[in-house]
Short mmCIF file of C-alpha atoms and ligand atoms in Angstrom, two decimals:
data_model
loop_
_atom_site.label_atom_id
_atom_site.label_comp_id
_atom_site.label_asym_id
_atom_site.label_seq_id
_atom_site.Cartn_x
_atom_site.Cartn_y
_atom_site.Cartn_z
CA MET A 1 149.01 77.25 86.52
CA THR A 2 147.67 80.79 86.52
CA PRO A 3 144.79 81.19 88.97
CA PRO A 4 141.36 81.65 87.37
CA HIS A 5 140.16 85.19 86.81
CA ILE A 6 136.69 85.96 88.13
CA VAL A 7 135.21 89.24 86.93
CA ILE A 8 132.25 90.75 88.76
CA VAL A 9 130.40 93.53 86.92
CA GLY A 10 128.57 95.90 89.29
CA ALA A 11 129.31 96.54 92.96
CA GLY A 12 125.83 96.91 94.40
CA PHE A 13 124.13 94.67 96.92
CA ALA A 14 124.68 91.49 94.88
CA GLY A 15 128.14 92.29 93.47
CA HIS A 16 129.61 93.56 96.75
CA GLU A 17 128.40 90.48 98.61
CA ALA A 18 129.63 88.14 95.84
CA ALA A 19 133.09 89.76 95.91
CA HIS A 20 133.23 89.63 99.71
CA ARG A 21 132.26 85.96 99.82
CA LEU A 22 134.52 84.95 96.92
CA THR A 23 137.65 86.39 98.54
CA ARG A 24 136.93 84.25 101.61
CA LEU A 25 136.25 81.11 99.59
CA ALA A 26 139.14 81.57 97.13
CA ARG A 27 141.81 82.45 99.72
CA GLY A 28 144.21 83.67 97.07
CA ARG A 29 143.53 80.80 94.64
CA ALA A 30 141.66 83.08 92.20
CA ARG A 31 142.06 86.60 90.89
CA ILE A 32 138.95 88.63 91.53
CA SER A 33 138.23 91.87 89.65
CA LEU A 34 135.24 94.08 90.36
CA VAL A 35 134.19 96.59 87.67
CA ASN A 36 132.04 99.49 88.87
CA PRO A 37 131.64 103.13 87.74
CA THR A 38 132.20 104.44 91.27
CA ASP A 39 134.69 103.48 93.97
CA TYR A 40 131.88 102.88 96.46
CA PHE A 41 128.94 100.63 97.19
CA LEU A 42 125.77 102.73 97.42
CA TYR A 43 123.32 101.88 100.20
CA ALA A 44 120.25 103.00 98.19
CA PRO A 45 117.60 102.42 100.90
CA LEU A 46 118.91 105.48 102.77
CA LEU A 47 118.82 107.80 99.74
CA PRO A 48 115.62 109.52 100.99
CA GLU A 49 117.53 110.55 104.14
CA VAL A 50 120.22 112.13 101.96
CA ALA A 51 117.62 113.93 99.84
CA THR A 52 116.08 115.47 102.94
CA GLY A 53 119.32 116.55 104.58
CA LEU A 54 119.32 114.02 107.42
CA LEU A 55 122.36 112.05 106.28
CA GLU A 56 125.47 113.47 104.67
CA PRO A 57 125.87 111.85 101.21
CA ARG A 58 129.11 110.03 101.96
CA ARG A 59 127.49 108.17 104.86
CA ILE A 60 125.72 105.83 102.42
CA THR A 61 128.77 105.30 100.22
CA VAL A 62 130.91 102.43 101.43
CA SER A 63 134.49 102.24 100.13
CA LEU A 64 135.00 99.20 97.88
CA THR A 65 138.74 98.98 98.44
CA GLY A 66 138.24 99.49 102.18
CA THR A 67 135.72 96.68 102.55
CA LEU A 68 137.01 94.27 99.90
CA PRO A 69 140.72 93.66 100.48
CA GLY A 70 142.10 91.22 97.91
CA VAL A 71 139.68 92.36 95.21
CA ARG A 72 141.00 94.45 92.31
CA LEU A 73 138.72 97.42 91.70
CA VAL A 74 138.46 98.40 88.05
CA LEU A 75 136.80 101.81 87.80
CA GLY A 76 134.54 101.91 84.78
CA ALA A 77 131.23 101.06 83.17
CA VAL A 78 131.11 97.87 81.13
CA ASP A 79 129.82 98.57 77.62
CA GLY A 80 130.32 95.23 75.94
CA ILE A 81 130.55 91.55 76.80
CA ASP A 82 131.91 89.00 74.33
CA LEU A 83 130.59 85.70 75.62
CA LYS A 84 132.53 83.66 73.03
CA SER A 85 135.98 85.05 73.73
CA ARG A 86 135.12 85.62 77.42
CA ALA A 87 136.00 89.31 77.52
CA VAL A 88 134.37 92.46 78.87
CA SER A 89 135.10 95.92 77.56
CA TYR A 90 134.65 99.00 79.71
CA THR A 91 135.11 102.76 79.70
CA ASN A 92 136.75 104.37 82.69
CA PRO A 93 135.55 107.67 84.25
CA GLU A 94 138.00 109.61 82.05
CA GLY A 95 136.59 108.08 78.85
CA MET A 96 139.45 105.63 78.26
CA ALA A 97 138.59 102.15 77.03
CA GLY A 98 139.82 98.96 78.66
CA ALA A 99 139.17 95.23 78.47
CA LEU A 100 139.35 92.24 80.80
CA ARG A 101 139.35 88.55 80.00
CA TYR A 102 137.53 86.28 82.40
CA ASP A 103 137.21 82.62 83.27
CA ARG A 104 133.99 83.20 85.18
CA LEU A 105 131.69 86.20 84.93
CA VAL A 106 129.31 87.41 87.65
CA LEU A 107 126.83 89.92 86.26
CA THR A 108 125.24 92.16 88.89
CA VAL A 109 124.57 95.45 87.12
CA GLY A 110 121.31 96.24 88.94
CA SER A 111 118.69 98.59 87.56
CA VAL A 112 117.98 102.12 86.34
CA ASN A 113 114.96 104.44 86.41
CA LYS A 114 111.86 103.02 84.75
CA LEU A 115 110.39 105.23 82.03
CA LEU A 116 106.83 105.37 80.75
CA PRO A 117 105.84 106.88 77.38
CA ILE A 118 104.22 109.98 78.87
CA PRO A 119 104.78 113.33 77.12
CA GLY A 120 107.18 115.65 78.91
CA VAL A 121 108.24 113.22 81.62
CA THR A 122 111.82 112.61 80.48
CA LYS A 123 112.21 116.39 80.09
CA TYR A 124 110.73 117.64 83.35
CA ALA A 125 110.86 114.76 85.84
CA HIS A 126 113.88 113.54 87.77
CA GLY A 127 114.45 110.02 89.03
CA PHE A 128 115.60 108.72 92.36
CA ARG A 129 118.03 105.87 91.85
CA GLY A 130 121.47 107.31 92.56
CA LEU A 131 123.37 109.72 94.77
CA PRO A 132 123.49 112.58 92.19
CA GLU A 133 119.68 112.45 91.95
CA ALA A 134 119.29 112.56 95.73
CA LEU A 135 121.64 115.57 95.95
CA TYR A 136 119.80 117.29 93.13
CA LEU A 137 116.50 116.76 94.94
CA ARG A 138 117.88 118.09 98.22
CA ASP A 139 119.00 121.28 96.48
CA THR A 140 115.70 121.54 94.63
CA LEU A 141 113.63 121.34 97.82
CA VAL A 142 115.73 124.00 99.52
CA ARG A 143 115.80 126.26 96.47
CA GLN A 144 112.09 126.08 95.71
CA ILE A 145 111.21 127.16 99.25
CA GLU A 146 113.77 129.98 99.08
CA LEU A 147 112.51 131.19 95.69
CA ALA A 148 108.90 130.98 96.83
CA ASP A 149 109.68 133.40 99.67
CA GLY A 150 108.69 136.78 98.27
CA ALA A 151 107.33 135.44 94.97
CA ARG A 152 103.81 136.20 93.70
CA ARG A 153 101.22 134.05 95.43
CA ASP A 154 100.46 131.69 92.51
CA GLU A 155 104.17 131.26 91.80
CA ALA A 156 104.89 130.64 95.48
CA ARG A 157 102.16 127.98 95.55
CA ALA A 158 103.63 126.20 92.49
CA ARG A 159 107.15 126.33 93.90
CA THR A 160 106.02 124.87 97.21
CA THR A 161 104.09 122.04 95.58
CA PHE A 162 106.04 118.81 95.22
CA VAL A 163 104.69 115.89 93.20
CA VAL A 164 105.93 112.34 93.71
CA VAL A 165 104.81 109.77 91.14
CA GLY A 166 104.86 106.18 92.39
CA ALA A 167 103.68 105.13 95.84
CA GLY A 168 106.01 102.13 96.18
CA TYR A 169 108.52 102.14 99.05
CA THR A 170 110.77 104.71 97.38
CA GLY A 171 108.04 107.25 96.57
CA THR A 172 106.34 106.75 99.92
CA GLU A 173 109.59 107.33 101.82
CA VAL A 174 110.48 110.38 99.72
CA ALA A 175 107.05 111.96 100.28
CA ALA A 176 107.02 111.12 104.00
CA ALA A 177 110.47 112.59 104.59
CA GLY A 178 110.10 115.42 102.10
CA VAL A 179 106.94 116.88 103.64
CA ARG A 180 108.57 117.10 107.08
CA PHE A 181 111.75 118.63 105.65
CA THR A 182 109.99 121.30 103.59
CA GLN A 183 107.57 122.16 106.41
CA ALA A 184 110.60 122.82 108.65
CA LEU A 185 112.23 124.91 105.89
CA ALA A 186 109.04 126.92 105.37
CA ARG A 187 108.99 127.90 109.06
CA GLU A 188 112.25 129.77 108.44
CA HIS A 189 110.66 131.81 105.65
CA PRO A 190 108.04 134.17 107.08
CA GLY A 191 107.77 135.77 103.62
CA LEU A 192 105.74 132.72 102.54
CA GLY A 193 102.80 134.02 104.58
CA ASP A 194 100.08 131.39 104.66
CA VAL A 195 101.55 129.47 101.70
CA ARG A 196 102.52 126.07 103.04
CA PRO A 197 104.37 123.22 101.27
CA GLN A 198 102.01 120.78 99.56
CA TRP A 199 103.03 117.23 98.67
CA LEU A 200 101.14 114.98 96.28
CA LEU A 201 101.77 111.25 96.10
CA ILE A 202 100.28 109.74 92.96
CA ASP A 203 99.96 106.12 91.91
CA VAL A 204 98.00 104.29 89.27
CA ALA A 205 97.51 101.42 91.76
CA ASP A 206 94.58 101.62 94.14
CA ARG A 207 96.69 101.87 97.28
CA VAL A 208 99.94 103.04 98.81
CA LEU A 209 102.79 100.45 98.92
CA PRO A 210 101.05 98.25 96.31
CA GLY A 211 103.66 95.47 96.40
CA LEU A 212 103.60 95.06 100.17
CA ASP A 213 101.18 93.81 102.82
CA PRO A 214 97.97 95.95 102.61
CA ARG A 215 98.21 96.73 106.35
CA MET A 216 101.57 98.42 105.77
CA GLY A 217 100.03 100.50 102.98
CA GLN A 218 97.07 101.55 105.13
CA GLU A 219 99.30 102.66 108.00
CA ALA A 220 101.70 104.48 105.67
CA GLU A 221 98.77 106.30 104.04
CA ARG A 222 97.41 107.28 107.47
CA VAL A 223 100.79 108.78 108.44
CA LEU A 224 101.14 110.59 105.12
CA ARG A 225 97.65 112.08 105.32
CA SER A 226 98.22 113.15 108.94
CA ARG A 227 101.16 115.21 107.64
CA GLY A 228 98.99 116.80 104.96
CA VAL A 229 100.22 114.76 101.99
CA ASP A 230 97.57 114.62 99.25
CA VAL A 231 97.54 110.90 98.40
CA ARG A 232 95.89 110.19 95.04
CA THR A 233 95.65 106.55 94.06
CA GLY A 234 94.10 105.07 90.91
CA VAL A 235 95.30 107.98 88.82
CA SER A 236 98.24 108.40 86.46
CA VAL A 237 100.19 111.25 84.93
CA ALA A 238 98.99 112.30 81.46
CA GLU A 239 101.58 114.98 80.69
CA ALA A 240 104.44 116.79 82.36
CA LEU A 241 104.93 120.48 81.55
CA ARG A 242 107.41 123.13 82.57
CA ASP A 243 104.98 124.70 85.01
CA GLY A 244 103.05 121.68 86.21
CA VAL A 245 101.69 118.24 85.68
CA ARG A 246 98.41 117.15 84.09
CA LEU A 247 96.82 114.03 85.55
CA ALA A 248 94.77 111.45 83.66
CA ASP A 249 91.61 112.62 85.47
CA GLY A 250 92.04 116.01 83.75
CA SER A 251 93.24 117.94 86.80
CA PHE A 252 96.28 120.19 86.53
CA VAL A 253 98.75 120.60 89.40
CA PRO A 254 101.05 123.64 89.16
CA THR A 255 104.52 122.55 90.33
CA ARG A 256 108.22 122.91 89.53
CA THR A 257 109.19 119.56 91.06
CA LEU A 258 108.21 116.20 89.62
CA ILE A 259 109.90 113.27 91.35
CA TRP A 260 109.71 110.04 89.36
CA CYS A 261 109.59 106.95 91.58
CA VAL A 262 107.57 104.61 89.37
CA GLY A 263 110.06 101.81 89.77
CA VAL A 264 113.12 100.48 88.07
CA ARG A 265 114.03 98.48 84.99
CA PRO A 266 117.10 96.28 84.52
CA ASP A 267 120.32 97.99 83.49
CA PRO A 268 120.40 98.47 79.66
CA LEU A 269 123.57 96.33 79.46
CA VAL A 270 121.34 93.26 79.92
CA ALA A 271 119.41 93.93 76.68
CA GLU A 272 122.65 94.44 74.78
CA LEU A 273 123.78 90.88 75.51
CA GLY A 274 121.24 89.48 73.04
CA LEU A 275 120.31 86.70 75.50
CA PRO A 276 116.78 85.71 76.56
CA THR A 277 115.17 88.09 79.06
CA GLU A 278 112.01 88.13 81.16
CA LYS A 279 110.52 91.57 81.78
CA GLY A 280 113.92 92.90 80.74
CA ARG A 281 115.80 90.82 83.32
CA LEU A 282 118.37 88.26 82.17
CA VAL A 283 117.00 84.72 82.24
CA VAL A 284 118.97 82.45 84.61
CA ASP A 285 118.20 79.08 86.16
CA GLU A 286 117.83 78.40 89.88
CA TYR A 287 121.63 78.14 90.08
CA LEU A 288 121.83 81.76 88.86
CA THR A 289 123.50 80.45 85.71
CA VAL A 290 122.72 81.75 82.22
CA PRO A 291 121.38 78.81 80.14
CA GLY A 292 123.97 77.72 77.58
CA HIS A 293 126.71 79.75 79.31
CA PRO A 294 127.91 77.79 82.35
CA ASP A 295 130.70 80.33 82.93
CA VAL A 296 128.25 83.23 83.45
CA VAL A 297 126.12 83.77 86.56
CA ALA A 298 123.83 86.74 87.05
CA CYS A 299 121.68 87.88 89.95
CA GLY A 300 120.08 90.83 91.74
CA ASP A 301 117.79 93.29 89.96
CA ALA A 302 119.39 92.50 86.58
CA ALA A 303 118.45 88.81 86.56
CA ALA A 304 115.14 86.93 86.48
CA VAL A 305 115.95 84.41 89.20
CA PRO A 306 113.23 81.75 89.56
CA ASP A 307 111.52 82.06 92.94
CA LEU A 308 111.29 78.47 94.17
CA THR A 309 109.07 79.61 97.07
CA ARG A 310 106.48 80.88 94.53
CA PRO A 311 106.64 78.50 91.54
CA GLY A 312 106.30 80.28 88.22
CA GLU A 313 107.40 83.66 89.63
CA VAL A 314 110.78 85.36 89.68
CA THR A 315 112.30 86.95 92.78
CA ALA A 316 111.41 90.58 93.53
CA MET A 317 113.87 93.40 92.93
CA THR A 318 114.91 93.90 96.54
CA ALA A 319 118.15 94.30 98.43
CA GLN A 320 117.28 91.24 100.50
CA HIS A 321 117.25 88.97 97.44
CA ALA A 322 120.25 90.69 95.84
CA VAL A 323 122.49 90.13 98.89
CA ARG A 324 121.49 86.49 99.30
CA GLN A 325 121.86 85.82 95.59
CA GLY A 326 125.28 87.51 95.58
CA ARG A 327 126.39 85.21 98.39
CA LEU A 328 125.11 82.15 96.52
CA ALA A 329 126.72 83.32 93.26
CA ALA A 330 130.10 83.22 95.05
CA GLN A 331 129.40 79.68 96.27
CA ILE A 332 128.33 78.58 92.79
CA VAL A 333 131.53 79.95 91.24
CA ALA A 334 133.62 78.32 93.98
CA ALA A 335 131.80 75.01 93.42
CA ALA A 336 132.78 75.16 89.74
CA TYR A 337 136.40 74.93 90.92
CA GLY A 338 135.69 72.00 93.24
CA HIS A 339 135.16 74.03 96.41
CA GLY A 340 131.84 72.96 97.94
CA GLU A 341 128.62 71.99 96.17
CA ARG A 342 126.33 74.27 94.23
CA ARG A 343 122.75 74.55 95.46
CA PRO A 344 119.68 76.28 94.03
CA TYR A 345 118.46 79.69 95.19
CA LYS A 346 115.54 79.41 97.59
CA HIS A 347 114.77 82.16 100.04
CA HIS A 348 111.59 83.03 101.89
CA ASP A 349 110.79 86.72 102.25
CA LEU A 350 111.84 87.87 105.72
CA GLY A 351 109.72 91.01 105.65
CA PHE A 352 110.17 94.63 104.67
CA VAL A 353 110.84 97.96 106.36
CA VAL A 354 109.60 101.38 105.22
CA ASP A 355 110.92 104.45 107.02
CA LEU A 356 108.33 107.24 107.16
CA ALA A 357 110.72 109.79 108.74
CA GLY A 358 110.38 111.34 112.17
CA PRO A 359 109.13 108.79 114.71
CA ASP A 360 107.22 106.73 112.12
CA ALA A 361 107.85 103.61 110.11
CA VAL A 362 106.05 100.45 109.06
CA ALA A 363 107.66 97.02 109.07
CA ASN A 364 106.73 93.35 109.00
CA PRO A 365 109.78 91.39 110.16
CA LEU A 366 109.03 87.66 109.84
CA GLY A 367 105.39 88.55 109.16
CA VAL A 368 104.89 90.53 112.41
CA GLN A 369 103.12 93.82 111.61
CA LEU A 370 104.77 96.81 113.32
CA SER A 371 104.18 100.55 113.15
CA GLY A 372 105.24 103.67 115.05
CA LEU A 373 108.26 103.53 117.34
CA PRO A 374 108.73 99.72 117.37
CA ALA A 375 108.80 99.74 113.55
CA LYS A 376 111.21 102.68 113.60
CA VAL A 377 113.61 100.83 115.90
CA VAL A 378 113.45 97.72 113.70
CA THR A 379 113.92 99.81 110.54
CA ARG A 380 116.97 101.66 111.81
CA GLY A 381 118.43 98.50 113.33
CA TYR A 382 117.96 96.72 110.00
CA HIS A 383 119.72 99.48 108.06
CA LEU A 384 122.61 99.61 110.53
CA LEU A 385 123.09 95.85 110.27
CA SER A 386 122.72 95.80 106.48
CA ILE A 387 125.04 98.62 105.46
CA PRO A 388 128.49 97.02 105.03
CA GLY A 389 130.39 99.98 106.56
CA ASN A 390 130.04 103.54 107.96
CA ARG A 391 127.78 102.36 110.80
CA ILE A 392 129.15 104.78 113.37
CA ARG A 393 128.96 107.65 110.90
CA VAL A 394 125.33 106.87 110.03
CA GLY A 395 124.46 106.49 113.72
CA SER A 396 126.14 109.82 114.55
CA ASP A 397 124.15 111.63 111.87
CA TRP A 398 120.94 110.16 113.28
CA LEU A 399 121.96 111.30 116.76
CA LEU A 400 122.91 114.79 115.55
CA ASP A 401 119.60 115.08 113.74
CA ALA A 402 117.77 114.30 116.96
CA LEU A 403 119.66 117.11 118.72
CA LEU A 404 120.23 119.85 116.12
CA PRO A 405 118.27 121.52 113.33
CA ARG A 406 119.19 120.35 109.82
CA GLN A 407 121.63 122.31 107.68
CA ALA A 408 119.27 123.62 105.04
CA VAL A 409 121.62 124.99 102.42
CA GLU A 410 122.05 124.30 98.75
CA THR A 411 125.38 122.97 97.53
CA GLY A 412 124.67 123.68 93.84
CA LEU A 413 126.93 120.81 92.82
CA VAL A 414 124.41 118.85 90.76
CA SER A 415 122.38 120.57 88.06
CA GLY A 416 119.16 119.22 86.55
CA ALA A 417 120.97 118.48 83.28
CA ALA A 418 123.43 116.29 85.18
CA VAL A 419 120.71 113.88 86.25
CA PRO A 420 118.48 113.15 83.24
CA LEU A 421 115.66 110.71 83.99
CA ASP A 422 116.57 108.64 80.94
CA SER A 423 120.02 107.60 82.08
CA ALA A 424 121.87 104.29 81.80
CA THR A 425 124.04 105.33 84.76
CA PRO A 426 122.02 107.16 87.43
CA GLU A 427 124.92 106.47 89.82
CA THR A 428 127.13 109.04 88.09
CA ILE A 429 126.83 112.60 86.83
CA SER A 430 125.82 112.60 83.17
CA PRO A 431 128.74 113.59 80.87
CA ALA A 432 126.28 115.76 78.94
CA ALA A 433 125.86 117.91 82.04
CA GLU A 434 126.09 121.66 81.75
CA PRO A 435 127.91 123.67 84.42
CA ALA A 436 125.95 123.54 87.69
CA THR A 437 123.67 126.53 87.34
CA GLY A 438 120.68 124.91 89.06
C1 FAD B 501 115.72 104.85 96.79
C2 FAD B 501 115.73 103.35 96.91
C3 FAD B 501 115.32 102.76 98.10
C4 FAD B 501 115.32 101.38 98.21
N1 FAD B 501 114.94 100.81 99.40
C5 FAD B 501 114.96 99.47 99.53
C6 FAD B 501 114.61 98.87 100.76
O1 FAD B 501 114.28 99.56 101.74
N2 FAD B 501 114.66 97.51 100.84
C7 FAD B 501 115.02 96.73 99.76
O2 FAD B 501 115.05 95.49 99.89
N3 FAD B 501 115.36 97.27 98.60
C8 FAD B 501 115.34 98.63 98.46
N4 FAD B 501 115.68 99.19 97.26
C9 FAD B 501 116.00 98.31 96.13
C10 FAD B 501 117.41 97.82 96.24
O3 FAD B 501 118.28 98.92 96.40
C11 FAD B 501 117.76 97.03 94.99
O4 FAD B 501 116.88 95.93 94.87
C12 FAD B 501 119.20 96.54 95.07
O5 FAD B 501 120.06 97.65 95.01
C13 FAD B 501 119.53 95.57 93.94
O6 FAD B 501 120.85 95.17 94.09
P1 FAD B 501 121.76 94.88 92.83
O7 FAD B 501 123.08 94.43 93.35
O8 FAD B 501 121.04 94.02 91.86
O9 FAD B 501 121.90 96.29 92.09
P2 FAD B 501 122.51 97.64 92.64
O10 FAD B 501 122.59 97.66 94.11
O11 FAD B 501 121.75 98.72 91.95
O12 FAD B 501 123.99 97.62 92.08
C14 FAD B 501 124.29 97.64 90.72
C15 FAD B 501 125.73 98.12 90.56
O13 FAD B 501 126.13 97.91 89.23
C16 FAD B 501 126.78 99.06 88.76
N5 FAD B 501 126.64 99.09 87.30
C17 FAD B 501 125.54 99.38 86.58
N6 FAD B 501 125.82 99.29 85.28
C18 FAD B 501 127.12 98.94 85.19
C19 FAD B 501 128.00 98.72 84.09
N7 FAD B 501 127.58 98.81 82.81
N8 FAD B 501 129.30 98.40 84.34
C20 FAD B 501 129.73 98.30 85.63
N9 FAD B 501 128.93 98.51 86.70
C21 FAD B 501 127.65 98.82 86.47
C22 FAD B 501 126.06 100.19 89.47
O14 FAD B 501 126.85 101.36 89.50
C23 FAD B 501 125.88 99.61 90.85
O15 FAD B 501 127.00 99.83 91.65
C24 FAD B 501 115.72 100.57 97.12
C25 FAD B 501 116.12 101.17 95.93
C26 FAD B 501 116.13 102.56 95.83
C27 FAD B 501 116.60 103.18 94.53
#
């Protein structure tokens, strides 16, 4: 008998963990294929450290073949799933089409930048979901400070004003790290005179870190304000323009940098399946199984997994849930072949960490509120334990950063056109990209 073929689509937190667990459970009794557009797992929580020059980009990319022996990596983006004939079609990075038949499908395609119908935003804002976007932002920060040096005063002010929309954990971390990075850059440019980098953090919610414990938000806001970040809550963006951004309260902020961190939405592949969704996420039961399709499990950001600890709710889009669901997905697939019993997904939140750069962080491991150095130690320890590879490399970059000034140079490898906000694949450079001219 030919061994069953298990196809996992998406090698993020959920997919990587599912593949890892399945190889251990299957022990050669199943073929496991993993389809992903890149040959690495991206540790997204450290993207702000890449965007601000602390970590080298490859530190947060973990080799799939290196960490998943026994799994066949299929490089490509899935663009169609035929649930009747149990086949997925994909396009590889060179544009060639391919197809795979499966016996069991694990769908873990994650999420992409969330868009809002605000004029000018898709044209002038850039998201923060993938490595190309983080590299683009790093270059942008360096370049804007360099171009501001010697520019007319009003132009210099606009170039050194950076606007982050969305005060969730991503936007808060980007603003907290970005303000320190650009302040250090500005010190190397005496031509700026008294023009100093200004950061604005904007959210329609009435506080920073709206989804987390209010005490974390208060402490994060205190740290941000102590660094000079202009935190504006309860206000939204009305229009993005080439030379600035207009807010809903009528104020206009001249800027060349609009960083869009308003959240994420499920990968567009989910909508294309034509199956029931909840807030865009694929509906699954507590066994991560798609109703009516016992051979398909889905989890992570892409799936609306019922949260049995909060009846009526679905689990949040976090790495913590994605990893645990990926592990359970492997057990559920193995149980379908008589290996172990399937059990429902039930996981209590273990807390959250938010790195505020420098010596600051906020965290609430197991409900214990931490800030300052203790939170920083917990945050870094958590990331080192959670990243499935490259730990020594990440640790060495942290050590080097404590000892040496950052290398503040542009690489010019990612142009703005290469990272459109409205992208189904923020993990890769857009094929519509023009040559990297900045
Ligand atoms: C900047 C940032 C910081 C974050 N910080 C934290 C944090 O501190 N703590 C926390 O808990 N969460 C954090 N998150 C959220 C966390 O990263 C997500 O919840 C988590 O990645 C979800 O895991 P996933 O496996 O569902 O999706 P992902 O990890 O996004 O993986 C999805 C994978 O599917 C691939 N894929 C997409 N479409 C296709 C396709 N059509 N075909 C094949 N492959 C496809 C993608 O390339 C990717 O590899 C952060 C997110 C970001 C962007």
